[in-house]
mmCIF file of C-alpha atoms in Angstrom:
data_model
loop_
_atom_site.group_PDB
_atom_site.id
_atom_site.type_symbol
_atom_site.label_atom_id
_atom_site.label_comp_id
_atom_site.label_asym_id
_atom_site.label_seq_id
_atom_site.Cartn_x
_atom_site.Cartn_y
_atom_site.Cartn_z
ATOM 1 C CA LEU A 1 -17.797 -20.824 8.702
ATOM 2 C CA ALA A 2 -14.521 -21.391 10.558
ATOM 3 C CA LYS A 3 -14.921 -23.582 13.634
ATOM 4 C CA THR A 4 -13.373 -22.293 16.844
ATOM 5 C CA THR A 5 -12.050 -24.239 19.816
ATOM 6 C CA GLN A 6 -11.304 -22.688 23.170
ATOM 7 C CA PRO A 7 -10.878 -24.022 26.713
ATOM 8 C CA ILE A 8 -14.106 -24.603 28.589
ATOM 9 C CA SER A 9 -12.962 -22.837 31.728
ATOM 10 C CA MET A 10 -10.055 -21.062 33.408
ATOM 11 C CA ASP A 11 -9.458 -19.903 36.946
ATOM 12 C CA SER A 12 -7.352 -16.910 37.870
ATOM 13 C CA TYR A 13 -6.685 -14.563 40.761
ATOM 14 C CA GLU A 14 -7.146 -10.844 41.055
ATOM 15 C CA GLY A 15 -4.261 -8.875 39.595
ATOM 16 C CA GLN A 16 -3.076 -11.664 37.317
ATOM 17 C CA GLU A 17 -3.003 -11.632 33.544
ATOM 18 C CA VAL A 18 -5.393 -14.034 31.858
ATOM 19 C CA ASN A 19 -4.648 -15.411 28.415
ATOM 20 C CA ILE A 20 -7.311 -17.343 26.504
ATOM 21 C CA THR A 21 -6.263 -19.074 23.313
ATOM 22 C CA CYS A 22 -8.699 -19.869 20.552
ATOM 23 C CA SER A 23 -7.951 -22.273 17.695
ATOM 24 C CA HIS A 24 -9.436 -21.613 14.270
ATOM 25 C CA ASN A 25 -7.494 -23.832 11.886
ATOM 26 C CA ASN A 26 -9.722 -23.287 8.861
ATOM 27 C CA ILE A 27 -9.964 -19.512 9.067
ATOM 28 C CA ALA A 28 -10.618 -17.930 5.669
ATOM 29 C CA THR A 29 -8.609 -15.119 4.136
ATOM 30 C CA ASN A 30 -11.353 -12.565 4.659
ATOM 31 C CA ASP A 31 -12.241 -13.666 8.202
ATOM 32 C CA TYR A 32 -11.658 -11.475 11.227
ATOM 33 C CA ILE A 33 -11.328 -12.645 14.817
ATOM 34 C CA THR A 34 -13.663 -11.073 17.336
ATOM 35 C CA TRP A 35 -14.062 -11.591 21.055
ATOM 36 C CA TYR A 36 -17.211 -11.015 23.053
ATOM 37 C CA GLN A 37 -17.698 -11.114 26.823
ATOM 38 C CA GLN A 38 -20.858 -12.229 28.612
ATOM 39 C CA PHE A 39 -21.511 -11.577 32.281
ATOM 40 C CA PRO A 40 -24.056 -13.789 34.070
ATOM 41 C CA SER A 41 -27.639 -12.922 33.111
ATOM 42 C CA GLN A 42 -26.538 -10.303 30.579
ATOM 43 C CA GLY A 43 -26.179 -10.128 26.830
ATOM 44 C CA PRO A 44 -22.782 -10.522 25.164
ATOM 45 C CA ARG A 45 -20.607 -7.445 24.784
ATOM 46 C CA PHE A 46 -17.946 -6.744 22.143
ATOM 47 C CA ILE A 47 -14.396 -6.620 23.510
ATOM 48 C CA ILE A 48 -11.949 -6.545 20.627
ATOM 49 C CA GLN A 49 -11.417 -7.493 17.007
ATOM 50 C CA GLY A 50 -8.352 -8.117 14.878
ATOM 51 C CA TYR A 51 -7.102 -9.529 11.611
ATOM 52 C CA LYS A 52 -3.391 -10.098 12.226
ATOM 53 C CA THR A 53 -0.502 -9.268 14.590
ATOM 54 C CA LYS A 54 -1.573 -7.399 17.704
ATOM 55 C CA VAL A 55 -4.496 -5.194 18.614
ATOM 56 C CA THR A 56 -4.853 -3.424 21.943
ATOM 57 C CA ASN A 57 -7.625 -1.369 23.469
ATOM 58 C CA GLU A 58 -8.454 -0.175 26.958
ATOM 59 C CA VAL A 59 -9.897 -3.562 27.917
ATOM 60 C CA ALA A 60 -7.721 -6.233 26.321
ATOM 61 C CA SER A 61 -5.062 -7.207 23.803
ATOM 62 C CA LEU A 62 -5.463 -9.649 20.974
ATOM 63 C CA PHE A 63 -2.466 -11.523 19.605
ATOM 64 C CA ILE A 64 -2.725 -13.209 16.212
ATOM 65 C CA PRO A 65 0.249 -15.140 14.803
ATOM 66 C CA ALA A 66 1.212 -14.932 11.161
ATOM 67 C CA ASP A 67 -0.622 -18.135 10.171
ATOM 68 C CA ARG A 68 -3.813 -16.864 11.869
ATOM 69 C CA LYS A 69 -4.789 -20.386 12.897
ATOM 70 C CA SER A 70 -5.115 -19.299 16.500
ATOM 71 C CA SER A 71 -5.484 -16.149 18.542
ATOM 72 C CA THR A 72 -4.963 -15.200 22.169
ATOM 73 C CA LEU A 73 -7.063 -12.783 24.150
ATOM 74 C CA SER A 74 -5.078 -11.220 26.964
ATOM 75 C CA LEU A 75 -6.790 -9.567 29.919
ATOM 76 C CA PRO A 76 -4.265 -7.623 31.995
ATOM 77 C CA ARG A 77 -4.552 -7.518 35.787
ATOM 78 C CA VAL A 78 -8.007 -9.029 36.114
ATOM 79 C CA SER A 79 -10.419 -8.120 38.867
ATOM 80 C CA LEU A 80 -13.372 -10.022 40.307
ATOM 81 C CA SER A 81 -15.652 -8.178 37.891
ATOM 82 C CA ASP A 82 -13.894 -9.808 34.932
ATOM 83 C CA THR A 83 -15.543 -13.114 35.854
ATOM 84 C CA ALA A 84 -17.497 -13.905 32.692
ATOM 85 C CA VAL A 85 -17.699 -16.141 29.651
ATOM 86 C CA TYR A 86 -15.435 -15.098 26.789
ATOM 87 C CA TYR A 87 -16.316 -16.050 23.233
ATOM 88 C CA CYS A 88 -14.029 -16.208 20.232
ATOM 89 C CA LEU A 89 -15.838 -15.655 16.909
ATOM 90 C CA VAL A 90 -14.443 -15.873 13.415
ATOM 91 C CA GLY A 91 -16.112 -14.464 10.342
ATOM 92 C CA PRO A 92 -15.992 -11.835 7.602
ATOM 93 C CA LYS A 93 -16.542 -8.153 8.210
ATOM 94 C CA ALA A 94 -19.920 -7.308 6.789
ATOM 95 C CA ALA A 95 -22.881 -5.257 7.831
ATOM 96 C CA GLY A 96 -25.674 -7.251 9.389
ATOM 97 C CA ASN A 97 -23.836 -10.561 9.648
ATOM 98 C CA LYS A 98 -25.130 -12.987 12.243
ATOM 99 C CA LEU A 99 -22.813 -13.880 15.101
ATOM 100 C CA THR A 100 -22.084 -17.574 15.587
ATOM 101 C CA PHE A 101 -21.119 -18.279 19.169
ATOM 102 C CA GLY A 102 -19.314 -21.377 20.374
ATOM 103 C CA GLY A 103 -19.247 -22.604 23.927
ATOM 104 C CA GLY A 104 -16.895 -19.908 25.145
ATOM 105 C CA THR A 105 -14.410 -19.953 28.009
ATOM 106 C CA ARG A 106 -15.755 -19.446 31.505
ATOM 107 C CA VAL A 107 -13.211 -17.354 33.409
ATOM 108 C CA LEU A 108 -13.497 -17.290 37.180
ATOM 109 C CA VAL A 109 -11.445 -14.650 38.966
ATOM 110 C CA LYS A 110 -10.847 -15.448 42.612
ATOM 111 C CA PRO A 111 -9.850 -13.023 45.365
ATOM 112 C CA GLU B 1 -24.485 5.939 26.512
ATOM 113 C CA PRO B 2 -27.257 4.579 24.267
ATOM 114 C CA GLU B 3 -28.322 1.017 24.973
ATOM 115 C CA VAL B 4 -30.711 -1.656 23.785
ATOM 116 C CA THR B 5 -33.619 -2.192 26.145
ATOM 117 C CA GLN B 6 -35.916 -5.189 26.424
ATOM 118 C CA THR B 7 -39.225 -5.819 28.127
ATOM 119 C CA PRO B 8 -40.301 -7.703 30.081
ATOM 120 C CA SER B 9 -37.238 -8.934 31.918
ATOM 121 C CA HIS B 10 -39.029 -12.169 32.774
ATOM 122 C CA GLN B 11 -42.090 -13.709 31.150
ATOM 123 C CA VAL B 12 -43.858 -16.804 32.379
ATOM 124 C CA THR B 13 -46.421 -18.412 30.104
ATOM 125 C CA GLN B 14 -48.358 -21.614 29.630
ATOM 126 C CA MET B 15 -47.517 -24.000 26.824
ATOM 127 C CA GLY B 16 -49.507 -23.148 23.711
ATOM 128 C CA GLN B 17 -49.884 -19.474 24.564
ATOM 129 C CA GLU B 18 -48.610 -16.647 22.413
ATOM 130 C CA VAL B 19 -45.919 -14.333 23.732
ATOM 131 C CA ILE B 20 -44.491 -11.093 22.420
ATOM 132 C CA LEU B 21 -41.035 -10.011 23.476
ATOM 133 C CA ARG B 22 -40.232 -6.363 23.022
ATOM 134 C CA CYS B 23 -37.021 -4.546 22.265
ATOM 135 C CA VAL B 24 -36.049 -0.940 21.684
ATOM 136 C CA PRO B 25 -32.859 -0.917 19.616
ATOM 137 C CA ILE B 26 -30.367 1.946 19.645
ATOM 138 C CA SER B 27 -31.976 4.774 17.720
ATOM 139 C CA ASN B 28 -29.611 5.234 14.750
ATOM 140 C CA HIS B 29 -29.052 1.527 14.196
ATOM 141 C CA LEU B 30 -30.227 -0.147 11.022
ATOM 142 C CA TYR B 31 -29.897 -3.877 11.712
ATOM 143 C CA PHE B 32 -31.822 -5.731 14.392
ATOM 144 C CA TYR B 33 -31.377 -9.251 15.656
ATOM 145 C CA TRP B 34 -32.827 -11.823 17.992
ATOM 146 C CA TYR B 35 -30.722 -14.488 19.663
ATOM 147 C CA ARG B 36 -31.617 -17.002 22.324
ATOM 148 C CA GLN B 37 -29.692 -18.862 24.971
ATOM 149 C CA ILE B 38 -31.116 -21.957 26.591
ATOM 150 C CA LEU B 39 -29.868 -22.291 30.161
ATOM 151 C CA GLY B 40 -26.309 -23.572 30.218
ATOM 152 C CA GLN B 41 -25.996 -23.570 26.442
ATOM 153 C CA LYS B 42 -24.487 -21.286 23.851
ATOM 154 C CA VAL B 43 -26.015 -18.161 22.368
ATOM 155 C CA GLU B 44 -27.891 -19.034 19.156
ATOM 156 C CA PHE B 45 -28.846 -16.745 16.303
ATOM 157 C CA LEU B 46 -32.538 -16.628 15.434
ATOM 158 C CA VAL B 47 -33.109 -13.834 12.934
ATOM 159 C CA SER B 48 -31.791 -10.575 11.544
ATOM 160 C CA PHE B 49 -33.926 -7.734 10.226
ATOM 161 C CA TYR B 50 -33.060 -4.842 7.943
ATOM 162 C CA ASN B 51 -35.079 -2.332 5.972
ATOM 163 C CA ASN B 52 -38.341 -3.736 7.324
ATOM 164 C CA GLU B 53 -37.740 -7.291 6.279
ATOM 165 C CA ILE B 54 -35.980 -10.409 7.471
ATOM 166 C CA SER B 55 -32.464 -10.557 6.041
ATOM 167 C CA GLU B 56 -31.480 -13.928 7.497
ATOM 168 C CA LYS B 57 -33.019 -16.549 9.753
ATOM 169 C CA SER B 58 -31.855 -19.786 11.321
ATOM 170 C CA GLU B 59 -33.498 -23.225 11.274
ATOM 171 C CA ILE B 60 -34.761 -22.489 14.768
ATOM 172 C CA PHE B 61 -36.834 -19.584 13.434
ATOM 173 C CA ASP B 62 -39.730 -21.642 12.107
ATOM 174 C CA ASP B 63 -43.331 -20.686 11.375
ATOM 175 C CA GLN B 64 -44.185 -20.196 15.013
ATOM 176 C CA PHE B 65 -41.808 -17.225 15.200
ATOM 177 C CA SER B 66 -42.295 -13.815 13.658
ATOM 178 C CA VAL B 67 -40.659 -10.418 13.985
ATOM 179 C CA GLU B 68 -42.018 -6.978 13.451
ATOM 180 C CA ARG B 69 -40.989 -3.360 13.684
ATOM 181 C CA PRO B 70 -44.409 -1.875 14.348
ATOM 182 C CA ASP B 71 -43.194 1.705 14.702
ATOM 183 C CA GLY B 72 -39.951 3.648 14.500
ATOM 184 C CA SER B 73 -38.596 2.424 17.798
ATOM 185 C CA ASN B 74 -39.820 -1.039 18.785
ATOM 186 C CA PHE B 75 -38.718 -4.404 17.462
ATOM 187 C CA THR B 76 -40.732 -7.428 18.559
ATOM 188 C CA LEU B 77 -40.403 -11.189 18.531
ATOM 189 C CA LYS B 78 -43.654 -13.143 18.620
ATOM 190 C CA ILE B 79 -43.867 -16.808 19.443
ATOM 191 C CA ARG B 80 -47.308 -18.003 18.347
ATOM 192 C CA SER B 81 -47.749 -21.192 20.312
ATOM 193 C CA THR B 82 -45.061 -21.669 22.907
ATOM 194 C CA LYS B 83 -43.496 -25.032 23.642
ATOM 195 C CA LEU B 84 -41.604 -26.138 26.712
ATOM 196 C CA GLU B 85 -38.375 -26.082 24.714
ATOM 197 C CA ASP B 86 -38.841 -22.376 23.962
ATOM 198 C CA SER B 87 -37.841 -21.646 27.562
ATOM 199 C CA ALA B 88 -34.664 -19.601 27.223
ATOM 200 C CA MET B 89 -33.132 -16.171 27.536
ATOM 201 C CA TYR B 90 -33.954 -14.108 24.459
ATOM 202 C CA PHE B 91 -31.548 -11.337 23.523
ATOM 203 C CA CYS B 92 -32.245 -8.515 21.147
ATOM 204 C CA ALA B 93 -29.311 -6.786 19.477
ATOM 205 C CA SER B 94 -28.821 -3.950 17.043
ATOM 206 C CA SER B 95 -26.008 -2.603 14.890
ATOM 207 C CA MET B 96 -25.310 0.436 12.771
ATOM 208 C CA GLY B 97 -24.622 -1.454 9.582
ATOM 209 C CA LEU B 98 -20.999 -0.388 9.212
ATOM 210 C CA VAL B 99 -18.836 -2.194 6.705
ATOM 211 C CA SER B 100 -15.684 -1.567 8.755
ATOM 212 C CA TYR B 101 -16.975 -3.545 11.715
ATOM 213 C CA ASP B 102 -20.634 -3.921 12.482
ATOM 214 C CA GLU B 103 -20.508 -4.253 16.271
ATOM 215 C CA GLN B 104 -23.677 -5.683 17.682
ATOM 216 C CA PHE B 105 -25.031 -4.202 20.908
ATOM 217 C CA PHE B 106 -27.067 -6.597 22.997
ATOM 218 C CA GLY B 107 -29.905 -5.892 25.366
ATOM 219 C CA PRO B 108 -30.165 -7.383 28.856
ATOM 220 C CA GLY B 109 -32.468 -10.164 27.683
ATOM 221 C CA THR B 110 -35.921 -11.505 28.452
ATOM 222 C CA ARG B 111 -36.084 -14.754 30.369
ATOM 223 C CA LEU B 112 -38.977 -16.778 28.963
ATOM 224 C CA THR B 113 -40.310 -19.632 31.061
ATOM 225 C CA VAL B 114 -42.871 -21.932 29.444
ATOM 226 C CA LEU B 115 -44.787 -24.123 31.868
#
């Protein structure tokens, strides 16, 4: 399983863009990159998934360079409610696969 | 929007007692999971369940743990003889079993406190 490394914490202010970079140097060819979000005292929640280049949805964008050894989650114009822990996960697409969480990045959005 | 529900939200028990944590997964989902998160630590996988049997379990999921789907809607985690170190938030999750991407939907968790 590819190991992931991401910053422990980041501070931001309302209205700013937050970019969280995750390193996954030994990502396998069939691995996908997935990000989950966890609010305090809640279960994790899927945000976005990608394999290469750029993926965008209504919540975030995910940028993956050609070598796929890292990825960047971009949260546009954050609000206070985006304060959460963000987890980068790497693994193959398959039904019923367990999720392996790292330490995540604690993002604090200040007013 | 369908969601995973868990009961109770908080359970306090004495060391050595048995506890049962309950979950109602999303109704058309096929895979069910339990994870736990000790305070201040990362979310850890315990077990996955499919077609009425365990499909994968972690080293944490030893003989004191068991899972069951007693009827068509509930999914339970039993801890036979609780230890202090079992104190954690326990999350149930479920997924449809899609090959394209099998997004897991998590419940709000049960906070287990072992005294």
